[in-house]
XYZ file of C-alpha atoms in Angstrom:
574
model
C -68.582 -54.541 105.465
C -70.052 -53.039 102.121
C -73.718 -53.894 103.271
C -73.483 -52.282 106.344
C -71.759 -48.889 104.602
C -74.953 -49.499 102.037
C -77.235 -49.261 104.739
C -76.517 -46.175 105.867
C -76.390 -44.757 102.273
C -79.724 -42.581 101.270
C -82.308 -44.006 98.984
C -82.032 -41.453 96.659
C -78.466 -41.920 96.550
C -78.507 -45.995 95.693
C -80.949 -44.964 93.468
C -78.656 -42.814 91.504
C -75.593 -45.222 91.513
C -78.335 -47.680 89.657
C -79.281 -45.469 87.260
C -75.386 -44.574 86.328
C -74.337 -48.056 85.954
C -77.278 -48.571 83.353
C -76.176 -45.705 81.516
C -72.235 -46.522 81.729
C -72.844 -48.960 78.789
C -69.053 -49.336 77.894
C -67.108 -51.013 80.253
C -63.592 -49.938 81.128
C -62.211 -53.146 79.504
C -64.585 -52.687 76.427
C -62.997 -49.367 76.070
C -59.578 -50.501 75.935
C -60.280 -53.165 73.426
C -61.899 -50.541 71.354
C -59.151 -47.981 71.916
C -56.648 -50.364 70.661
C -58.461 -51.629 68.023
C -59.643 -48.220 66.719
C -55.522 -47.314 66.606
C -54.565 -49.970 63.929
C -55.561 -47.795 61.128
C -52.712 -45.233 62.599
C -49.986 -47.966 62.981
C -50.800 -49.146 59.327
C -50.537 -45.194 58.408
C -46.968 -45.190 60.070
C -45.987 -48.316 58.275
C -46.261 -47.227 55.158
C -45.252 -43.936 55.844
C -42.218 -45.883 57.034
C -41.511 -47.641 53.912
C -42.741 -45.247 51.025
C -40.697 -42.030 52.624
C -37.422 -40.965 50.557
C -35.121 -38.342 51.271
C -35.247 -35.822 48.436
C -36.519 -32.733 47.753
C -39.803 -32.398 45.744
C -41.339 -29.319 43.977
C -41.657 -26.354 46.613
C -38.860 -28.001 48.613
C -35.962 -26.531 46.989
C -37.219 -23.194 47.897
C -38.830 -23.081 50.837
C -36.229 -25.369 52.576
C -32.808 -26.180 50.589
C -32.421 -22.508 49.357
C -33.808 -21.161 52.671
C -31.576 -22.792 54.632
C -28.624 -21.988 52.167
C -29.592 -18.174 52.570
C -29.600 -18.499 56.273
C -26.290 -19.619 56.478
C -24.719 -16.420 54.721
C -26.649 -14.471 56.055
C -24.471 -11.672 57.864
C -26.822 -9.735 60.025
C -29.853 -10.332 62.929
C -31.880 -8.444 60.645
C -31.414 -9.886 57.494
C -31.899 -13.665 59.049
C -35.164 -12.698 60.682
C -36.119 -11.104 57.008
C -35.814 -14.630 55.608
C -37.563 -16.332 58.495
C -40.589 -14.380 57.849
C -40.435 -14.049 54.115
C -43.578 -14.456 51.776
C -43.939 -17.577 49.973
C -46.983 -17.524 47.700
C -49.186 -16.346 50.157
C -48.664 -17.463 53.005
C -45.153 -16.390 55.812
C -43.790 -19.787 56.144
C -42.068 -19.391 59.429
C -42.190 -22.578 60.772
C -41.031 -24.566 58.215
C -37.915 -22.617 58.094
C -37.652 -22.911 61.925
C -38.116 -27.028 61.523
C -35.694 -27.182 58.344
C -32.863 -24.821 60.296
C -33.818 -27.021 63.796
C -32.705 -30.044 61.171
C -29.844 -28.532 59.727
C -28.148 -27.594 63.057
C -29.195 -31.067 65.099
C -28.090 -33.235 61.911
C -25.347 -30.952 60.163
C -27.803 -31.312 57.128
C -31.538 -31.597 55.844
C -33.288 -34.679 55.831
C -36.324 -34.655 54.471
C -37.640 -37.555 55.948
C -37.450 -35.689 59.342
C -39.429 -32.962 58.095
C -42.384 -35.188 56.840
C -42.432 -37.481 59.998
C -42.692 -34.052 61.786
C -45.439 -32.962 60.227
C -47.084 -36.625 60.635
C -46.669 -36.142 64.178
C -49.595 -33.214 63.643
C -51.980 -35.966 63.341
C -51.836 -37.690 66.703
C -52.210 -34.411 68.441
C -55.005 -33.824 66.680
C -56.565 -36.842 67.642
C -55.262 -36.811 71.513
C -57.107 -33.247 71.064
C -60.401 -34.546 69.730
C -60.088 -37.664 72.533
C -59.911 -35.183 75.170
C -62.635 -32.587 73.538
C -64.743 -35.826 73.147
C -64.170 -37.911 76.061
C -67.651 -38.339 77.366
C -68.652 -39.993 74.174
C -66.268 -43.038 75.545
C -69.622 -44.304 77.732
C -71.300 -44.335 74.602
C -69.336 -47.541 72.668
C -66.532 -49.256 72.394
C -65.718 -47.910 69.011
C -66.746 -44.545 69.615
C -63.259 -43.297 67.971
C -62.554 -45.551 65.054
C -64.533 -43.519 62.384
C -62.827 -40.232 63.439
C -59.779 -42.449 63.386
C -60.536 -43.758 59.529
C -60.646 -40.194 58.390
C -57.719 -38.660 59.810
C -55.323 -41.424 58.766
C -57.313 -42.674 55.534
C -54.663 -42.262 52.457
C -56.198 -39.720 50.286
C -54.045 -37.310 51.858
C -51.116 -38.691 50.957
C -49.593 -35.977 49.130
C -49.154 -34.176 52.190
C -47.695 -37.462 53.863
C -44.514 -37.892 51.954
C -43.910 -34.643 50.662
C -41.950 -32.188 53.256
C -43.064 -28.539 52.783
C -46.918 -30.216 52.750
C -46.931 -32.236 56.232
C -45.375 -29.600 57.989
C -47.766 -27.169 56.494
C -51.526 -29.043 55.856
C -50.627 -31.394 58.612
C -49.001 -28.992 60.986
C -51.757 -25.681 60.725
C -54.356 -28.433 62.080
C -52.348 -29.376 65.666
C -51.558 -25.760 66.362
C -55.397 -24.625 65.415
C -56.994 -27.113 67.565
C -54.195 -27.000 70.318
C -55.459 -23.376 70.460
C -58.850 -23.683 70.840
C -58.605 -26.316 73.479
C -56.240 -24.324 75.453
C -58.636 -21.263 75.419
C -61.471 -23.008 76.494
C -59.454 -23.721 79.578
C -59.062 -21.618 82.724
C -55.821 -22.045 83.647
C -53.601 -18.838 83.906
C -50.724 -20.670 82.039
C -53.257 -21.890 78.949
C -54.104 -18.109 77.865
C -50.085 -18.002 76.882
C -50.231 -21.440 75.368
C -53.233 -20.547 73.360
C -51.322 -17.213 71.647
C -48.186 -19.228 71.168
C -50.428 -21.817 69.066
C -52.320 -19.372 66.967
C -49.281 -17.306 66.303
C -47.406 -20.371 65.290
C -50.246 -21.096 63.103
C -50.124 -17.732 61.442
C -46.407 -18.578 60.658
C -47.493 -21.794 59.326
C -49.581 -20.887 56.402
C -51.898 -18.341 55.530
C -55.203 -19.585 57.027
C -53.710 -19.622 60.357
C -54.927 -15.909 60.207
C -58.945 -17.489 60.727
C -57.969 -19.196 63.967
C -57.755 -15.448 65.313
C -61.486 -14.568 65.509
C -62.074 -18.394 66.951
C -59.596 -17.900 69.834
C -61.459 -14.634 70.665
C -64.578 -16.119 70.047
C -64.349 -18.867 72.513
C -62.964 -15.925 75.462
C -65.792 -13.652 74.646
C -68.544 -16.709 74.796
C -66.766 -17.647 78.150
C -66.962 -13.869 79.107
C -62.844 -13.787 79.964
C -62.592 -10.134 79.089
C -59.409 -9.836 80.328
C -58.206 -12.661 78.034
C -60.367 -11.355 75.146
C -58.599 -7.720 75.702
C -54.761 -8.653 75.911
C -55.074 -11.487 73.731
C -57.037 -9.126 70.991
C -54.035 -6.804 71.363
C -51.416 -9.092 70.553
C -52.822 -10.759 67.764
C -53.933 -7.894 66.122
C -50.247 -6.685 66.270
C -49.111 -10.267 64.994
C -51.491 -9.337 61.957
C -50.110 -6.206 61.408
C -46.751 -6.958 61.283
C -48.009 -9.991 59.063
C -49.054 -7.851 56.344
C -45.831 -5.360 56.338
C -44.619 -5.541 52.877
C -46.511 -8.098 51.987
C -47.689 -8.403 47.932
C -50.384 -9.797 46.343
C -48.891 -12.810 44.699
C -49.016 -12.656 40.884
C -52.245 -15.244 39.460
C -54.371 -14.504 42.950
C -56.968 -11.889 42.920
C -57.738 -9.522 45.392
C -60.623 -10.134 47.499
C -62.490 -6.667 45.792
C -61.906 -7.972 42.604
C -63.627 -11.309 43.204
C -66.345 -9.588 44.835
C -66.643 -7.534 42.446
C -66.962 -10.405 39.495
C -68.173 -13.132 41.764
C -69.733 -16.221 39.906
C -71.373 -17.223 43.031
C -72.969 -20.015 42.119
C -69.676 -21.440 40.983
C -68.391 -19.930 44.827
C -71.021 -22.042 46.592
C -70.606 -24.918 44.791
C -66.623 -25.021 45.025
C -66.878 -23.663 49.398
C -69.667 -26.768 49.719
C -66.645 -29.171 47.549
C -63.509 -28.088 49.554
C -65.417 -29.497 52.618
C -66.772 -32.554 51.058
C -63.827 -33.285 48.917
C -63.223 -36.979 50.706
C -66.128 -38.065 48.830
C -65.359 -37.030 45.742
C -65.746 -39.475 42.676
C -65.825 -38.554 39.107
C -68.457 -40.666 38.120
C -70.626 -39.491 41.289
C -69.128 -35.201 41.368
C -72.531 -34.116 42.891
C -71.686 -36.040 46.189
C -68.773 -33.849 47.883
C -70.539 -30.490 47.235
C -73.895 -32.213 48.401
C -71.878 -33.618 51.724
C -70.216 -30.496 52.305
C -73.095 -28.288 52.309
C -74.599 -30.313 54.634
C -71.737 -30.209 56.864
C -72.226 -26.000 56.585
C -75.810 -26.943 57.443
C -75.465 -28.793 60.694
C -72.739 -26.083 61.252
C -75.167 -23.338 61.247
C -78.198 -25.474 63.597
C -75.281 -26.232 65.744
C -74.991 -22.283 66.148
C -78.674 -21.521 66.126
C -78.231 -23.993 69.154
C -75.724 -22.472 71.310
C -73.788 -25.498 70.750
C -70.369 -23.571 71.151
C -71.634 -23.004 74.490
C -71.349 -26.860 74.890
C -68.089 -27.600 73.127
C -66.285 -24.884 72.190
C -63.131 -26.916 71.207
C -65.560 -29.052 68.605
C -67.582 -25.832 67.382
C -64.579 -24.014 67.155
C -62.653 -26.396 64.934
C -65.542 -26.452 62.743
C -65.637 -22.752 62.553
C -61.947 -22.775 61.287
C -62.690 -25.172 58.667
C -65.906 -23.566 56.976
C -63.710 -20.191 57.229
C -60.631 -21.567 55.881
C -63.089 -23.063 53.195
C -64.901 -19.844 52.288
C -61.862 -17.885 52.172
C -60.104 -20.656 49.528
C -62.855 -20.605 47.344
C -62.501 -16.989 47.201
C -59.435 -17.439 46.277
C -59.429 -19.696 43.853
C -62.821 -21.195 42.635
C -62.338 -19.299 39.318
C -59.439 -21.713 38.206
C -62.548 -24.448 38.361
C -63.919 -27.082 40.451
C -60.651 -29.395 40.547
C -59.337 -27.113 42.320
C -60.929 -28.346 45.152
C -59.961 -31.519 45.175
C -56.359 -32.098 45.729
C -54.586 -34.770 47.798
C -52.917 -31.868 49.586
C -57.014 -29.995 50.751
C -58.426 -33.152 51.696
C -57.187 -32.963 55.418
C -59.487 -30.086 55.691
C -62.544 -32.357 54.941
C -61.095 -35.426 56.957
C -61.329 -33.288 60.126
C -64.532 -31.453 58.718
C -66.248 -34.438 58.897
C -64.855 -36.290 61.786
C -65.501 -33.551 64.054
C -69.010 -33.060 62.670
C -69.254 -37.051 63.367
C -68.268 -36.291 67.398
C -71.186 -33.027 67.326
C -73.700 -35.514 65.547
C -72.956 -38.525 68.403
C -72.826 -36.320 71.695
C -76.222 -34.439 70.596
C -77.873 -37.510 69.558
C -80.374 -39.368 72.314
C -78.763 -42.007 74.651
C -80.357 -44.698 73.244
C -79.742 -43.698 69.273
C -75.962 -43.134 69.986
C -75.121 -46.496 69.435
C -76.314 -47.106 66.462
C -74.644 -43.801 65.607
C -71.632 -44.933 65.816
C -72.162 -47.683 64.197
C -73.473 -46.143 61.165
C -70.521 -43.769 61.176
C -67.929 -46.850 61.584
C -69.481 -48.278 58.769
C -69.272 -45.531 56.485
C -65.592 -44.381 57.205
C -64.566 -48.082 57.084
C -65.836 -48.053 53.392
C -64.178 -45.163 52.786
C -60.897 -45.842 54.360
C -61.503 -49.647 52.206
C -61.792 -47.327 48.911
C -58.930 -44.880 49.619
C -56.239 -48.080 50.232
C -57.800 -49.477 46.798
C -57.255 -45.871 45.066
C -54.315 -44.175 46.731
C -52.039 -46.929 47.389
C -51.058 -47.165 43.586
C -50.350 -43.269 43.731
C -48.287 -43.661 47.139
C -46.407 -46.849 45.180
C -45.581 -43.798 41.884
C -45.007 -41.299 44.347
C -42.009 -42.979 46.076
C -41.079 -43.880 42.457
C -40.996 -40.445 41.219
C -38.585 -39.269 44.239
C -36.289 -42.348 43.535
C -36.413 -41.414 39.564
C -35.077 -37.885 40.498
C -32.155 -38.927 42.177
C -31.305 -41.234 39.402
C -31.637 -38.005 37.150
C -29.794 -35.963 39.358
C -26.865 -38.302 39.671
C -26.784 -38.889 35.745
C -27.034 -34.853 35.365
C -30.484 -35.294 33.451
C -33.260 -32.778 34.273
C -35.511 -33.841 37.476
C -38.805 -33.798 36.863
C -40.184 -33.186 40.966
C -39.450 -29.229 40.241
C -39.880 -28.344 36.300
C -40.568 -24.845 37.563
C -36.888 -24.523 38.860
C -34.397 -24.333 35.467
C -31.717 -24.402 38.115
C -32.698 -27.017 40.105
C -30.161 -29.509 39.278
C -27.745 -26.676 40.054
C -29.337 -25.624 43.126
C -29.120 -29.447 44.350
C -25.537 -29.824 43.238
C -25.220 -26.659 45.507
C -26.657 -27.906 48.145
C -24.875 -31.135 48.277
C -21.498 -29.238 47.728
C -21.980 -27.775 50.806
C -23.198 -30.822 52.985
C -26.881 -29.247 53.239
C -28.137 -32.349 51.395
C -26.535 -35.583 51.346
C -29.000 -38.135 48.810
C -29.522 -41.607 50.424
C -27.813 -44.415 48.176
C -30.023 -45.291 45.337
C -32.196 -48.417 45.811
C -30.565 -51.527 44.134
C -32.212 -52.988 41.044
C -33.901 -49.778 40.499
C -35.036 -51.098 37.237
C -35.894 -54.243 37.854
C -35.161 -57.326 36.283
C -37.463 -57.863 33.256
C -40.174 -59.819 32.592
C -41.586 -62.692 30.603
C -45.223 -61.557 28.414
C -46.870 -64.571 29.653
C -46.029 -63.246 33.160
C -48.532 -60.511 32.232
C -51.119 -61.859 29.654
C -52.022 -64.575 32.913
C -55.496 -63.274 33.805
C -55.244 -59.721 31.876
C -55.981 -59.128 27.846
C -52.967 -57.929 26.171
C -54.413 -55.909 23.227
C -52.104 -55.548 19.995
C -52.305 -51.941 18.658
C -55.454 -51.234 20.105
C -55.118 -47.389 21.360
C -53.699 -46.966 17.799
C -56.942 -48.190 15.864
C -59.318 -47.049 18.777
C -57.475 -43.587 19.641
C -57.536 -44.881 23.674
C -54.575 -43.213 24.249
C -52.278 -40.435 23.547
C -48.604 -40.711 23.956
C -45.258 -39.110 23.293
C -41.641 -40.057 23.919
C -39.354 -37.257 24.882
C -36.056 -38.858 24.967
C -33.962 -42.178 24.072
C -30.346 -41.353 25.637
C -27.322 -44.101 26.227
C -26.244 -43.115 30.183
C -24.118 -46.197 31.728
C -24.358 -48.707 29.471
C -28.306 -48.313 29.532
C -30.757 -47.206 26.914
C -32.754 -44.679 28.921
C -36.360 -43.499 27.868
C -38.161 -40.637 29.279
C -42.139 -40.127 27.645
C -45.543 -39.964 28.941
C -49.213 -41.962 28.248
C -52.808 -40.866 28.602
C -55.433 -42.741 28.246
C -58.758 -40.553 26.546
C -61.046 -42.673 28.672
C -62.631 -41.307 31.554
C -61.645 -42.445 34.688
C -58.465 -44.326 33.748
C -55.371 -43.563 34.757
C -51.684 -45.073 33.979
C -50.409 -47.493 35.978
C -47.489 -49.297 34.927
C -45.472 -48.944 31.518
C -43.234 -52.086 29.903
C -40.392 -51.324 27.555
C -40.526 -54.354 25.094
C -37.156 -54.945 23.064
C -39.158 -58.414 21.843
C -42.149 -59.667 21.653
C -41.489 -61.359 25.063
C -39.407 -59.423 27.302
C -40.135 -56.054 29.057
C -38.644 -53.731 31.284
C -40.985 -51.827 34.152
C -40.342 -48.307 34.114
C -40.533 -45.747 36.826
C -43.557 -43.245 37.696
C -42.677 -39.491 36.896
C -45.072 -36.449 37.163
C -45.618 -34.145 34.026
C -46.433 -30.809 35.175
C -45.183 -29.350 32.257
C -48.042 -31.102 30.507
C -50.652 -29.866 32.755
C -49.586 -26.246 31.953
C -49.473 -26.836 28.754
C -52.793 -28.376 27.944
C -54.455 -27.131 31.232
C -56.212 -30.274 32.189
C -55.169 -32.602 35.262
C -55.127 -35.474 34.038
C -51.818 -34.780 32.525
C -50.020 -35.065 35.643
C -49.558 -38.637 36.449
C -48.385 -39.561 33.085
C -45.050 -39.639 32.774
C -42.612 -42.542 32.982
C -38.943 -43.381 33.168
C -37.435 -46.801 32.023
C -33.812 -48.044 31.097
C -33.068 -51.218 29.142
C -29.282 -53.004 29.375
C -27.558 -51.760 25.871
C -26.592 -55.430 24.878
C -30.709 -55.648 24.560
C -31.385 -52.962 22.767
C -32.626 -53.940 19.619
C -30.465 -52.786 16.348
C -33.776 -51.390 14.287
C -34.903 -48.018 15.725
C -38.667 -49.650 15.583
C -37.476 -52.839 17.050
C -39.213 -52.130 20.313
C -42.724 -51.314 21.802
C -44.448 -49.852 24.775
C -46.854 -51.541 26.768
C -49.152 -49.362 29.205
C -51.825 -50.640 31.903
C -54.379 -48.598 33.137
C -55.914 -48.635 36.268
C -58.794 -51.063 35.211
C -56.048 -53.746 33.929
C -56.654 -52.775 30.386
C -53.354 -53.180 28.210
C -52.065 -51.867 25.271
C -49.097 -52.088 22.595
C -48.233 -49.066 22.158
C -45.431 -48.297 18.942
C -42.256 -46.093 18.791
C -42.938 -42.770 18.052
């Protein structure tokens, strides 16, 4: 039956069929293979987002959601609740965090803050259903076409934003609502024009650089010549702007735009807008490398305009138009507080999608028979970097989970927290809160400080130094508090090591020569005020030791810190 349908087919058409199935080099079962295969970096993302979340409140939290919420609920009037829906914070009107923390409140009769960070998780796999569809004919290409844009989204170098609440809905969330409105502009449909201006005005109330997706939405309807679009759409974003920017002040520590003009270091400008892009490949020892990749990111974004390429792709181009905006305008911002400031767990989401869209431009404008290889290349490279970002990031997930399960133990043992040192009142603001059944803390973990352990459990493989940061200076250290809560001996202090490069990762409380306590992870911001310098922030530690232990002679017991190398030290009571 088929040969006799072929016979009557034209030459020219047979012809054609032949020269598709040669270039359809992926077969449809290859593809799912590679589809599923290319997920398992997401499903080990969700795991550990899974067991490293904890429900409390960190930094920012307290305001933008606990006290937000509290304000809503005595609030008396219409006006005066939409007032606090669209109040300033920082920069930026924060409306849809309050709308997600309220949504929370009502559906669970309080805040959980693991809801809010697995909803701004969620962000992520719309962004990458969005770059599937925007991408799609790459599919033909290979079978692992997707895992390298995969690898960068859910790599862990973001992972402040991934267990702290305020950040995922924000640096997570402003990403699905700018690329859901981009792809729904480049589409036809009557009902897509409304779901585009929903999306970018959602992303103005998400943070402050949702105000750059507004000349990429227009962009993409005057390219497509939709005047009518371009004209009603232009109207009512230029009124959301307006009403954006009623009462709103310039907050204190941010200069204006005219001023940095005005006193622009612009080498210092370039060099932070070209960082902020590159930032995932960012080393100390190597700092050239994320300015270097991030300028050439700019670079291929600038051929890919001198080459109508928006014409193309105008969901890809435009994405990468939001980012090199959103990057210009924060180095305006704030490249004069120095190049760190660029670097961030919280920013790097910004580069992750800078360079996996960039990726997608580079394979669908590359040569048929080059794409391959392409990919390859590119699967490679994010696979290292994905490799390197478990090795270096996991630890800090690990302190970070620690340092939300350390407040709670403060809070309960009415001891200062240390996630908000800005807030004098936070312990009273939490008491508040829970007082009123807005917050109700999870139980505390059992064995929170865990059973000690042996010093030959430790010395096995590892040096075990005696006094060495004190006769080499390697460290500086400083305990801030020895307090009897609960039949416990608690200690509060922090440890820096000098050397570049090395970072604290565990501290022992030693009440002998041969048995410590582990301690738990705190961050010192009050440090990194103080002296002005990072790498004061992950220093701090909290440990307890049974009373009954605790050794009669107030020198009768020692520290011992670990860096990140495995390095050890003995460090003495201060």
């Amino acid at each position: 039956m088929e040969g006799r349908h072929c016979r009557h087919l034209p030459v020219t058409y047979i012809c054609t069929m032949k020269i598709d199935e040669r270039l359809s080099l992926c077969p449809v079962n290859e593809k799912s293979i590679g589809l599923i295969v290319s997920l398992i970096p997401v499903a080990v993302y969700f795991f550990l987002l899974l067991r490293y979340c904890y429900n409390f409140p960190f930094y920012d939290d307290y305001i933008a959601v606990l006290e937000a919420v509290s304000r809503w609920q005595y609030a008396s009037s219409f006006n005066e609740k939409l007032s606090l829906l669209v109040e300033q914070h920082n920069e930026h009107r924060i409306v849809y965090i309050h709308v997600i923390s309220l949504l929370d409140n009502f559906l669970r009769g309080s805040v959980h803050f693991t809801d809010l960070v697995w909803c701004g998780n969620i962000s992520l796999l719309l962004v990458l259903f969005l770059l599937y569809k925007s991408a799609e004919s790459i599919s033909e290409v290979s079978m692992f076409w997707l895992l390298p844009v995969v690898l960068l989204l859910f790599q862990l170098q973001s992972w402040d934003n991934t267990y702290w609440a305020m950040a995922s809905l924000a640096n997570f969330g402003i990403h699905g609502w700018v690329i859901s409105a981009i792809y729904l502009a480049s589409r036809r449909e009557r009902w897509a024009w409304a779901g585009a201006i929903s999306a970018t005005l959602l992303a103005l109330g998400t943070i402050g650089s949702g105000l750059f997706l507004i000349p990429v939405v227009l962009a993409v309807w005057g390219v497509q010549k939709r005047f009518r679009e371009l004209l009603l759409g232009g109207l009512v974003l230029i009124i959301a702007v307006l009403l954006y920017f009623k009462g709103y002040q310039q907050p204190e520590g941010y200069p204006s735009l005219a001023h940095t003009l005005k006193h622009a270091d612009w080498a210092q400008l370039l060099l932070f807008w070209g960082a902020f892009l590159g930032s995932n490949t960012y080393h100390p020892a190597l700092s050239f490398v994320a300015p270097l990749m991030g300028w050439c990111g700019i670079g291929w974004f600038l051929w890919l305009t001198f080459r109508l390429y928006f014409q193309k792709n105008p969901v890809l181009y435009g994405v990468l138009g939001f980012l090199v905006l959103t990057a210009l305008a924060v180095a305006l911002n704030r490249y004069g507080r120095g190049i760190e400031g660029a670097y961030p767990s919280r920013y790097r989401m910004n580069s992750s999608l800078f360079l996996a869209v960039t990726y997608l431009t580079v394979v669908e404008l590359t040569a048929v028979k080059w794409k391959s290889r392409v990919v390859m290349a590119g699967s490679a490279a994010t696979l290292a970097l994905y490799v390197m970002s478990v090795y270096v990031y996991l630890p800090r997930i690990k302190n970070n989970y620690e340092l939300r399960v350390a407040d709670h133990w403060l809070f309960r043992h009415q001891m200062p927290i240390a996630g908000s040192y800005r807030l004098k009142d936070a312990n009273e603001m939490l008491q508040t809160s829970v007082k009123e059944g807005l917050f109700i803390p999870p139980p505390l973990p059992e064995n929170l400080f865990k059973d000690s352990v042996e010093r030959k459990q430790l010395s096995v493989g590892l040096p075990v130094a005696g006094d060495t940061s004190l006769k080499n200076n390697a460290a500086e250290y400083d305990i801030d508090e020895v307090k009897i809560v609960d039949k416990q001996v608690v200690i509060r202090g922090w440890v820096r090591f000098k050397k570049a490069g090395l970072t604290l990762n565990e501290v022992y409380i030693f009440v002998n020569t041969e048995k410590g306590y582990p301690t738990l992870f705190q961050k010192r911001y009050d440090l990194f005020e103080k002296y002005h310098d990072a790498r004061y922030q992950d220093t701090g530690f909290l440990g307890a030791v049974p009373l009954s232990e605790w050794p009669k002679s107030p020198k009768g017991w020692h520290l011992l810190v670990e860096a990140n190398n495995g390095q050890r030290s003995w460090l003495s009571p201060k």
